Coordinates of C-alpha atoms in Angstrom, one line a residue:
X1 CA 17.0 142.5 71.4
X2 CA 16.3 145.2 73.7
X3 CA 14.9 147.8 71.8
X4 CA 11.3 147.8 72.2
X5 CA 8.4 148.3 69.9
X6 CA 5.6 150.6 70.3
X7 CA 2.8 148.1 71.0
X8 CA 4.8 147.0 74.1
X9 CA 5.4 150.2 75.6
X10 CA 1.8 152.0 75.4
X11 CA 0.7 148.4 77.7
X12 CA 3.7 148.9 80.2
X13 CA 3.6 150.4 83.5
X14 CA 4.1 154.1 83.6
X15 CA 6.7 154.4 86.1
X16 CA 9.0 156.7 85.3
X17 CA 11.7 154.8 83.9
X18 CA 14.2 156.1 81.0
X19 CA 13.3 154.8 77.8
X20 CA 13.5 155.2 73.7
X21 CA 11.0 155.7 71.2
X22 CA 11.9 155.0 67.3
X23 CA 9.2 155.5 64.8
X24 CA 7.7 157.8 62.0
X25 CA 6.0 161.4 63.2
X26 CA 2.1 161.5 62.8
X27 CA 0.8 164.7 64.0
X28 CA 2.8 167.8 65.7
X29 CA 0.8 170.1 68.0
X30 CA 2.0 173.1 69.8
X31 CA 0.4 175.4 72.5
X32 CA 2.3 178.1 74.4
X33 CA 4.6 176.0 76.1
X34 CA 4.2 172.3 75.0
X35 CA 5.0 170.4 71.8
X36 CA 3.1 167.2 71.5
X37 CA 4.3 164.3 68.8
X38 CA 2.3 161.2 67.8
X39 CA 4.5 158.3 66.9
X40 CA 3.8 155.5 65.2
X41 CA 6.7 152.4 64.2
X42 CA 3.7 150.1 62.2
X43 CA 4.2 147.6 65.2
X44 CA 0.6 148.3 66.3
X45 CA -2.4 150.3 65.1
X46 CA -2.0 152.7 68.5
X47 CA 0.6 155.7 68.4
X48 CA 2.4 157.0 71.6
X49 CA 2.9 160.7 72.5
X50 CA 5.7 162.7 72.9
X51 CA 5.7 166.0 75.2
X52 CA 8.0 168.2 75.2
X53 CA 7.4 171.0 77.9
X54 CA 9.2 174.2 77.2
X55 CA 8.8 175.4 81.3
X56 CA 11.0 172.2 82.2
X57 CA 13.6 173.1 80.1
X58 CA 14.0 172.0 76.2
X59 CA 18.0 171.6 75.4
X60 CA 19.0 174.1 72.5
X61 CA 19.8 170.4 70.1
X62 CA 16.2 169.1 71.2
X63 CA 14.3 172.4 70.3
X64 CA 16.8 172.9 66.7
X65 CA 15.2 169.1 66.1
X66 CA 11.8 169.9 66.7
X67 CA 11.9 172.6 64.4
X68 CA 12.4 170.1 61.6
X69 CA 9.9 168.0 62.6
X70 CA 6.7 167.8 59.8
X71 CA 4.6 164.7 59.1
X72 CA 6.0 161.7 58.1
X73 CA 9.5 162.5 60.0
X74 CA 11.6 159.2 61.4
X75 CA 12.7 160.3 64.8
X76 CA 14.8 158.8 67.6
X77 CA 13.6 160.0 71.4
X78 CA 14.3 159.4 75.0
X79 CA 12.4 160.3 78.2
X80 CA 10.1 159.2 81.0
X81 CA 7.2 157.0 80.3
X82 CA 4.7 158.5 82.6
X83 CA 1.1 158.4 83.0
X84 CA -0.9 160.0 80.6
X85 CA -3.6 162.9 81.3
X86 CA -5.3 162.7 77.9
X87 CA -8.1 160.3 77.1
X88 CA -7.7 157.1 75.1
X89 CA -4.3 156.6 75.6
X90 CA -2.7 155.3 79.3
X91 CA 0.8 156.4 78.9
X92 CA 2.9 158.9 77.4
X93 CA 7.0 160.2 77.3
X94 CA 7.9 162.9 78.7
X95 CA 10.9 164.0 76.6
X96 CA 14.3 165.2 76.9
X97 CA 16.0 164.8 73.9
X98 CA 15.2 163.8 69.9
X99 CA 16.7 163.4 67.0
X100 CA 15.4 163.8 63.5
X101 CA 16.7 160.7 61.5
X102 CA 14.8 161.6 58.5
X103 CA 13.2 164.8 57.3
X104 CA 9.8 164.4 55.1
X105 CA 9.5 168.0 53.8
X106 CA 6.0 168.7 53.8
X107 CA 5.9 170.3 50.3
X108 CA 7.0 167.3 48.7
X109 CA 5.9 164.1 51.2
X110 CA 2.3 163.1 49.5
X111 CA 0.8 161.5 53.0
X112 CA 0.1 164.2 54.7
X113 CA -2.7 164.7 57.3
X114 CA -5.8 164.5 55.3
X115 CA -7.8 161.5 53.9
X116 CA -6.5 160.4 51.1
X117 CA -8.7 157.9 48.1
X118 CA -7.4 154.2 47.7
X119 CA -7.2 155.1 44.3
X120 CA -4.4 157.4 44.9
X121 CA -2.8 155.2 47.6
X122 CA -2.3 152.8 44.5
X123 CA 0.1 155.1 42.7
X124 CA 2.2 155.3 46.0
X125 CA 2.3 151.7 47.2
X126 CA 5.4 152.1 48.4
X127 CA 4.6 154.5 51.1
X128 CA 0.9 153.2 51.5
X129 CA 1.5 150.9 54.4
X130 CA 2.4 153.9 56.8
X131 CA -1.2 155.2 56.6
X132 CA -3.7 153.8 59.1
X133 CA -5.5 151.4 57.1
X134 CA -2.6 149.8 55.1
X135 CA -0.8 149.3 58.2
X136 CA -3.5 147.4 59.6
X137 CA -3.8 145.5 56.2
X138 CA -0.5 144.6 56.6
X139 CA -0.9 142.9 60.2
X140 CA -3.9 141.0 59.5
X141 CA -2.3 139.7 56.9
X142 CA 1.2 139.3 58.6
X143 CA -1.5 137.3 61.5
X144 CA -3.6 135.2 58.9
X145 CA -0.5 134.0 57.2
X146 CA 0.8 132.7 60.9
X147 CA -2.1 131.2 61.6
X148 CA -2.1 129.2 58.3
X149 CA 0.9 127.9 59.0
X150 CA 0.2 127.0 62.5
X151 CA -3.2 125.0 61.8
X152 CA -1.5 122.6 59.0
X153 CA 1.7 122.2 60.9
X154 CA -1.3 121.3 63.8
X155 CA -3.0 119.2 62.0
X156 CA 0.3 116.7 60.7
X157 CA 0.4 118.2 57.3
X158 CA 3.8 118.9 55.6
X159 CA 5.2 122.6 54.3
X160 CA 5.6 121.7 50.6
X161 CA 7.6 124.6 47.7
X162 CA 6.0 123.6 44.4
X163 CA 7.3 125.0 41.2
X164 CA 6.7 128.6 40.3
X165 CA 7.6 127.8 36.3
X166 CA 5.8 124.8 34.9
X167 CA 4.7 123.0 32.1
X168 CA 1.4 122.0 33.3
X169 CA -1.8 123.7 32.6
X170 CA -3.4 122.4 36.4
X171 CA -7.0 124.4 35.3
X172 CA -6.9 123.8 31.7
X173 CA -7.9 127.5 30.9
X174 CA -4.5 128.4 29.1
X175 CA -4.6 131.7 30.8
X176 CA -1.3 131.5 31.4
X177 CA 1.9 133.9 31.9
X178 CA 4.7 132.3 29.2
X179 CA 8.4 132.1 30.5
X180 CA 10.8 132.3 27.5
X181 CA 14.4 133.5 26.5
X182 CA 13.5 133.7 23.2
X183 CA 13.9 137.2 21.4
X184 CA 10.0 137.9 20.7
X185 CA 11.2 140.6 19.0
X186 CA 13.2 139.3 16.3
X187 CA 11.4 136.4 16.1
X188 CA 8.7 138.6 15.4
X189 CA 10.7 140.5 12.4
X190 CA 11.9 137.3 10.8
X191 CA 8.1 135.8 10.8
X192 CA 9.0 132.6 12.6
X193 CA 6.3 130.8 12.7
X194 CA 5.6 128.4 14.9
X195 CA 7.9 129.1 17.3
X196 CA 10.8 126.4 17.6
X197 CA 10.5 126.2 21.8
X198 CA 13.3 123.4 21.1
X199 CA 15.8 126.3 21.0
X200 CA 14.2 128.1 24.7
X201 CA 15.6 128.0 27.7
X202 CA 13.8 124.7 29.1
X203 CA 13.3 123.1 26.1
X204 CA 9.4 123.3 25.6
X205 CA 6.8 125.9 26.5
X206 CA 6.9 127.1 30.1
X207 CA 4.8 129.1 32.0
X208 CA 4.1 130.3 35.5
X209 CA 1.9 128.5 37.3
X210 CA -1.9 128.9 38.5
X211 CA -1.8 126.2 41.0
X212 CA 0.9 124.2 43.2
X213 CA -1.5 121.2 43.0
X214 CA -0.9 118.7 41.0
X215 CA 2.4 118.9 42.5
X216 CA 1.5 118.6 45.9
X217 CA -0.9 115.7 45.2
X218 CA 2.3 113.8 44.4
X219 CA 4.1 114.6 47.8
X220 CA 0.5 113.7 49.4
X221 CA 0.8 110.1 47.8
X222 CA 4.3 109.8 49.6
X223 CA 3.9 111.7 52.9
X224 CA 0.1 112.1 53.6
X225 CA -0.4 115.2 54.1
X226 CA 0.6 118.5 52.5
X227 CA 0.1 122.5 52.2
X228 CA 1.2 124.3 49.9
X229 CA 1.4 128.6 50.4
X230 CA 2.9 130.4 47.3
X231 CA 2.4 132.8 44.2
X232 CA 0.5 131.7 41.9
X233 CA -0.6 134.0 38.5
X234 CA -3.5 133.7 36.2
X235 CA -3.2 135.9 32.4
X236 CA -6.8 136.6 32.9
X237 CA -7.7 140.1 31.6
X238 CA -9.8 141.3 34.4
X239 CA -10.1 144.4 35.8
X240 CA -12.7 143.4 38.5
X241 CA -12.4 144.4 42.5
X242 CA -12.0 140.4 43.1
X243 CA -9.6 139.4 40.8
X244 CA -5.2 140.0 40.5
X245 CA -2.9 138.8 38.0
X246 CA -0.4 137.5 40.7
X247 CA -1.5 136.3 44.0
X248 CA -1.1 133.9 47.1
X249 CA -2.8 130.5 47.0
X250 CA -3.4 127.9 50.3
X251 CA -3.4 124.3 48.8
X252 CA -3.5 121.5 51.1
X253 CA -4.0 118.1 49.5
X254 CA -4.1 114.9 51.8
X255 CA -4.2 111.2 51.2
X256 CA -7.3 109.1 52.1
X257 CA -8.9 111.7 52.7
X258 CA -12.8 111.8 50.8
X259 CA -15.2 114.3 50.3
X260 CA -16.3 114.7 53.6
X261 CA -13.1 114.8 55.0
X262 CA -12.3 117.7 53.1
X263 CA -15.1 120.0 54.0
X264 CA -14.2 119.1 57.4
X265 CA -10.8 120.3 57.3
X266 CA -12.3 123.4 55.1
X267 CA -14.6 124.1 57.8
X268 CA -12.2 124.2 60.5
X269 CA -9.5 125.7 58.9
X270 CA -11.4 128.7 58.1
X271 CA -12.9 129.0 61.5
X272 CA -9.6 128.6 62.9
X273 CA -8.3 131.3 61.0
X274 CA -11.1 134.0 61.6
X275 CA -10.7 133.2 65.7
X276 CA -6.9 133.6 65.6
X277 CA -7.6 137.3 63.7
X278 CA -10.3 137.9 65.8
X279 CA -7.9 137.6 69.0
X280 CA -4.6 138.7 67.5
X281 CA -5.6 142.1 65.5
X282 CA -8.2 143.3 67.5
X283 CA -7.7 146.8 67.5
X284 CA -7.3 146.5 63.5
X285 CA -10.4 144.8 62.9
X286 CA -12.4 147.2 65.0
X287 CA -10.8 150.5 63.0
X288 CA -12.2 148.5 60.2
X289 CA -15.1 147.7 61.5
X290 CA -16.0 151.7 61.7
X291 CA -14.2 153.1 58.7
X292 CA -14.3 150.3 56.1
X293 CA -17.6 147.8 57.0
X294 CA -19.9 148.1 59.5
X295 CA -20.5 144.9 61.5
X296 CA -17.3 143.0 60.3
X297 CA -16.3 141.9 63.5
X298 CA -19.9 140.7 64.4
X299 CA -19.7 139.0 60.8
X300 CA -16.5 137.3 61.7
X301 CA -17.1 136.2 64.9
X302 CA -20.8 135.0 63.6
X303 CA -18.9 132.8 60.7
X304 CA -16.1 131.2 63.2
X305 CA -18.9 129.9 65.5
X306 CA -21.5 128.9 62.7
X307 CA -21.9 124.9 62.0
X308 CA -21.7 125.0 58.5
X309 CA -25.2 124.1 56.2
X310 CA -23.7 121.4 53.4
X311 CA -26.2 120.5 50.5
X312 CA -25.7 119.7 46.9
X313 CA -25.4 122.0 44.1
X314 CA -28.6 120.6 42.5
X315 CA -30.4 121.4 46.0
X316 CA -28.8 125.3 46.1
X317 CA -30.3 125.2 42.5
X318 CA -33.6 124.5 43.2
X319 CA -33.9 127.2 46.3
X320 CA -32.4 129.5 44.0
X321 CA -34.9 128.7 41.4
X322 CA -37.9 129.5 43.9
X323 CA -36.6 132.9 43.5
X324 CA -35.1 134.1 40.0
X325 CA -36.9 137.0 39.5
X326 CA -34.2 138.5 42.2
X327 CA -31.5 138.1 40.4
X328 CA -29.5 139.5 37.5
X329 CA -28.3 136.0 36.1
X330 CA -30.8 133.4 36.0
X331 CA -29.8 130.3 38.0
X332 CA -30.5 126.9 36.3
X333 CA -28.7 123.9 36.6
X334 CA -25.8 123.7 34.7
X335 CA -25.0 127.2 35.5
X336 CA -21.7 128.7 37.1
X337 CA -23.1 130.3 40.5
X338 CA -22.6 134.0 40.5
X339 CA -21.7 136.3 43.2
X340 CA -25.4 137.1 43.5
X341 CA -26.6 133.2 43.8
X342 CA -23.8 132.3 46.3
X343 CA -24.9 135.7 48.7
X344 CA -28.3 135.1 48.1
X345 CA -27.8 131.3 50.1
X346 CA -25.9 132.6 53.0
X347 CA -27.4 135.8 53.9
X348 CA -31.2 134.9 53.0
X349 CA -31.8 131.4 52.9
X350 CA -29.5 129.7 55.7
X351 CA -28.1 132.5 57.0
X352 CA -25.0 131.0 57.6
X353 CA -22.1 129.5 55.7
X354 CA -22.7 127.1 53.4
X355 CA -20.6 123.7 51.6
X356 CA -21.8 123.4 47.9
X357 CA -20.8 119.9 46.6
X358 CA -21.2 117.9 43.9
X359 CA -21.1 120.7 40.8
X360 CA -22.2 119.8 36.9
X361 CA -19.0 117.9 35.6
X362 CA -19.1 120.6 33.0
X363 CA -18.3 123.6 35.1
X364 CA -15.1 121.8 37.1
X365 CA -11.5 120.8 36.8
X366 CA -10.7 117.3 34.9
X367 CA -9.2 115.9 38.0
X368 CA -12.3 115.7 40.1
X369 CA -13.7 113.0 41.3
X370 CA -16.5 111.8 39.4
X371 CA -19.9 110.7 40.8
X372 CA -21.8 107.4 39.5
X373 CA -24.7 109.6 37.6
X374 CA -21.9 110.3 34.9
X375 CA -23.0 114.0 35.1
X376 CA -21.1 115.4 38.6
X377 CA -18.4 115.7 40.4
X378 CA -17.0 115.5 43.9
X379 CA -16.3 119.0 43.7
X380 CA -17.1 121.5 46.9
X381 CA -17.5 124.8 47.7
X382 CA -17.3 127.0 50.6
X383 CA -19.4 129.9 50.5
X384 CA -19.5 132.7 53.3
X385 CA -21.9 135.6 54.2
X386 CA -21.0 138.7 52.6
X387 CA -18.6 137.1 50.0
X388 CA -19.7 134.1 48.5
X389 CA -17.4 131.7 47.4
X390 CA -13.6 131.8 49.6
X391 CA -13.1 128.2 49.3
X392 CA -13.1 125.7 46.4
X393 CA -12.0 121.9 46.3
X394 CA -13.1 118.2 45.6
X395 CA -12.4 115.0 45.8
X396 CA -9.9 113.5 43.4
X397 CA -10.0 111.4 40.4
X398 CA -8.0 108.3 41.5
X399 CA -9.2 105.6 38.8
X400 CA -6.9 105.9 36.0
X401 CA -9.1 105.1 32.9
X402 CA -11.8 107.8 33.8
X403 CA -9.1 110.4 34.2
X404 CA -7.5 109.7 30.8
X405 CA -10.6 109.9 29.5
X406 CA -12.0 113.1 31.2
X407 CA -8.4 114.6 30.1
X408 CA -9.0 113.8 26.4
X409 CA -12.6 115.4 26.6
X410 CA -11.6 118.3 27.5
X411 CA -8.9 118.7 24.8
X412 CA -5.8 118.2 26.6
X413 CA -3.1 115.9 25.9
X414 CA -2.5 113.0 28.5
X415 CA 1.4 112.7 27.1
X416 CA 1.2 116.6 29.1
X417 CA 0.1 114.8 32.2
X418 CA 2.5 111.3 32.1
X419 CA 3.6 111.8 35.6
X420 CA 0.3 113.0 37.2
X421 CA -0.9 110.0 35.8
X422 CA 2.0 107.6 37.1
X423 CA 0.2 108.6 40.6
X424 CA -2.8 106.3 39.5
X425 CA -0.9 103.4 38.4
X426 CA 1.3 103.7 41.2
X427 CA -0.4 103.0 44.7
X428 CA -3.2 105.1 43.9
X429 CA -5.4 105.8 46.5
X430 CA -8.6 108.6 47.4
X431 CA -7.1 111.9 47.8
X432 CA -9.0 115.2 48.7
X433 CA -7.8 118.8 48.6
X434 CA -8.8 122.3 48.1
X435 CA -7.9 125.9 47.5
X436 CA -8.1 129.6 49.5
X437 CA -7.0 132.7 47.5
X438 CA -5.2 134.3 50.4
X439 CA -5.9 137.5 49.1
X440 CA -9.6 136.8 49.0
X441 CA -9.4 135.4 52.4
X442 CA -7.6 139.2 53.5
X443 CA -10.6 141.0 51.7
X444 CA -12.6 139.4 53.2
X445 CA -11.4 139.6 56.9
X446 CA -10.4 143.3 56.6
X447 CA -14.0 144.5 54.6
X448 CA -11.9 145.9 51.9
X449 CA -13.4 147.0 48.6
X450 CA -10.7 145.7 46.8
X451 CA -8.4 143.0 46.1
X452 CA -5.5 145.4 44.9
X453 CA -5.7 147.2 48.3
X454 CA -4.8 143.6 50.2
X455 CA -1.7 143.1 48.8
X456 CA 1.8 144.9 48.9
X457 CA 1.9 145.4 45.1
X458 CA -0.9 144.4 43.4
X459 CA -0.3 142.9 39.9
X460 CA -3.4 143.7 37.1
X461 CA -3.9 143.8 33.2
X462 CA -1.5 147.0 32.2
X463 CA -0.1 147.8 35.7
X464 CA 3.1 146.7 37.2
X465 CA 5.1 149.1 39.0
X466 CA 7.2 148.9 42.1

């Protein structure tokens, strides 16, 4: 391909040589006798500038172009690439002739040059990503995503597609999205109650899922290792900053592996992750770094070269306990950490991030592992500094009996799980995995305010455009 992006051509050598520019128009100044464009093709966070000087001559097509040219304009130039005068930026075209490929009248285009609230970037996600901080959204996240792939793929574990429509309830919460081609509606006129699933599409009640796991703990009994990186959707009617109807999920899940194997591959992948972003979007994270958090890169780079602190959940209790009169929700055991508890370890008790294992049975999944006292679980957690929790997992129940049983107590019916079971009566062996809301993982890295703002389209409770 020859054409070349921006983000090569601002680090090339200035020598004079003929080349093209394609991208979208920033800014337009104009003095007496030179025109200067910014343009920016999303390839980088940098523009490049475009002069056009009228006492060198400007072709009568060229100078009809500029004419059109407003904010927001798709262009097409040629010239030299030449040194630049101006500070912060080494090189610059010197340009003979452009073409406007599409006009953005200025009356109508809603990015113009101002600052504009996320709140009303939300309304026009489909343009959203050619303001500065979407586009540098979008690479971090176009990055982190590479970098997950190339750490597993590292590391000997298998790319695995699990289903999108299930019939499997993997968190036992029922918050789920249903997936019929039943007529609700006249259903709904005729009174037919219950509904006869018999007569839908797949036969029984389907959903989409909430987690590709139980799936890929059946690939990771065959082939050792797998990852799974999909969509994933939880009917949970939030309207928090933290929380999305439809989002990404990271689910590796590898065979023999125990607890401890597990935080270590938790602890590494993240770390991993944060020094891959660290080196690949530099420029990105330090324009969020000044607009969006202060010391985010410091953070990040803090976190990726941090040993992490593991205790047990009954330990993080009792620190936390030294100190309730800090915090909103009292902690006690038994309790689901909040925000508040899991901040309140990393930034003023170890200062550092921190593993959390072994959680009230209560609190977790019915496929964890479960401990000898009768009241825990292998479950861990991986907390960070200036999040809390970006990381959850365990250990897995491989003994048959305890997991029938632990199913049944919780209400569910173990005829719903016959072939997750088959895995324990079949070669059954210790299996460990866990789970990274990429999303949260993007928030995170970026020192965004908000989950919806991390993702292309973001999917909440009464909102689904694009």
């Amino acid at each position: 391909m020859k054409m070349q992006q921006i983000k090569d051509i601002i680090v090339s050598n200035p020598d004079g040589r003929e080349i093209t520019i394609y991208g979208w128009v920033r800014t337009k100044r104009e003095t007496k006798n030179l025109t200067f464009l910014q343009i920016n093709d999303g390839s980088c966070f940098a523009s490049i500038q475009l002069t056009f000087d009228a006492e060198k001559g400007i072709d009568a097509a060229t100078a009809g172009e500029l004419k059109k040219i407003t904010t927001g304009a798709s262009v097409k130039a040629t010239g030299k690439l030449v040194p630049s005068p101006a500070s912060g930026q080494a090189v610059e075209v010197e340009t003979s002739s452009l073409t406007v490929l599409g006009e953005a009248p200025a009356d109508t285009y809603p990015l113009q040059k101002k600052n504009h609230s996320f709140e009303f970037l939300r309304e026009i996600a489909h343009l959203r990503a050619r303001t500065n901080t979407f586009g540098a959204v979008a690479r971090v996240r176009n990055q982190a995503a590479y970098a997950i792939h190339t750490f597993f793929q590292e590391h000997g574990f298998n790319f695995l597609n699990t289903p999108i429509i299930t019939s499997s309830d993997t968190e036992g919460a029922g918050e789920m999205f249903q997936v019929t081609t039943l007529d609700l509606d006249k259903l709904a006129k005729e009174g037919k109650a219950p509904v006869d699933y018999s007569q839908d599409f797949f036969g029984k009640h389907a959903s989409l899922t909430v987690s590709g796991q139980l799936e890929a703990e059946t690939y990771a009994t065959a082939v050792s290792r797998v990852y799974t990186f999909g969509p994933t959707f939880r009917a949970e009617n939030s309207n928090t900053t933290r929380h999305l109807a439809e989002f990404w999920m990271v689910e590796p899940e590898a065979a023999f592996f125990d607890l401890n194997d597990n935080m270590d591959l938790a602890e590494e992948f993240l770390q991993f992750i944060l020094k891959w972003v660290l080196e690949k979007c530099a420029d990105d994270l330090q324009f969020f770094d000044s607009r969006i958090q202060n010391g985010l890169v410091d953070m990040l780079k803090t976190v990726a070269a941090s040993d992490f602190v593991r205790l047990t959940y009954t330990e993080a209790i009792t620190e936390l306990e030294k100190n309730a009169d800090v915090f909103e929700f009292k902690p006690y055991w038994g309790c689901d950490l909040q925000s508040e508890h899991e901040k309140y370890l990393t930034e003023k008790i170890y200062k550092c991030p921190v593993i959390l294992t072994d959680y009230p049975k209560e609190i977790k999944a019915f496929y964890m592992k479960q401990n000898d006292d009768g009241k825990t679980v292998r479950a861990m957690d991986v907390l960070v500094p200036g999040l809390g929790e970006i990381i959850g997992g365990s250990e897995r129940e491989e003994n048959l009996e305890k997991l029938e049983n632990r199913i049944r107590e919780l209400g569910l019916n173990p005829d719903d799980y016959w072939w997750y079971l088959d895995l324990r009566r079949f070669g059954t062996v210790p299996h460990s995995g866990f789970g990274l809301g990429f999303e949260r993982l993007i928030l995170y890295i970026t020192g965004m305010g908000n989950i919806r703002d991390v993702i292309p389209y973001p999917r909440t409770p009464k909102f689904a455009e694009f």
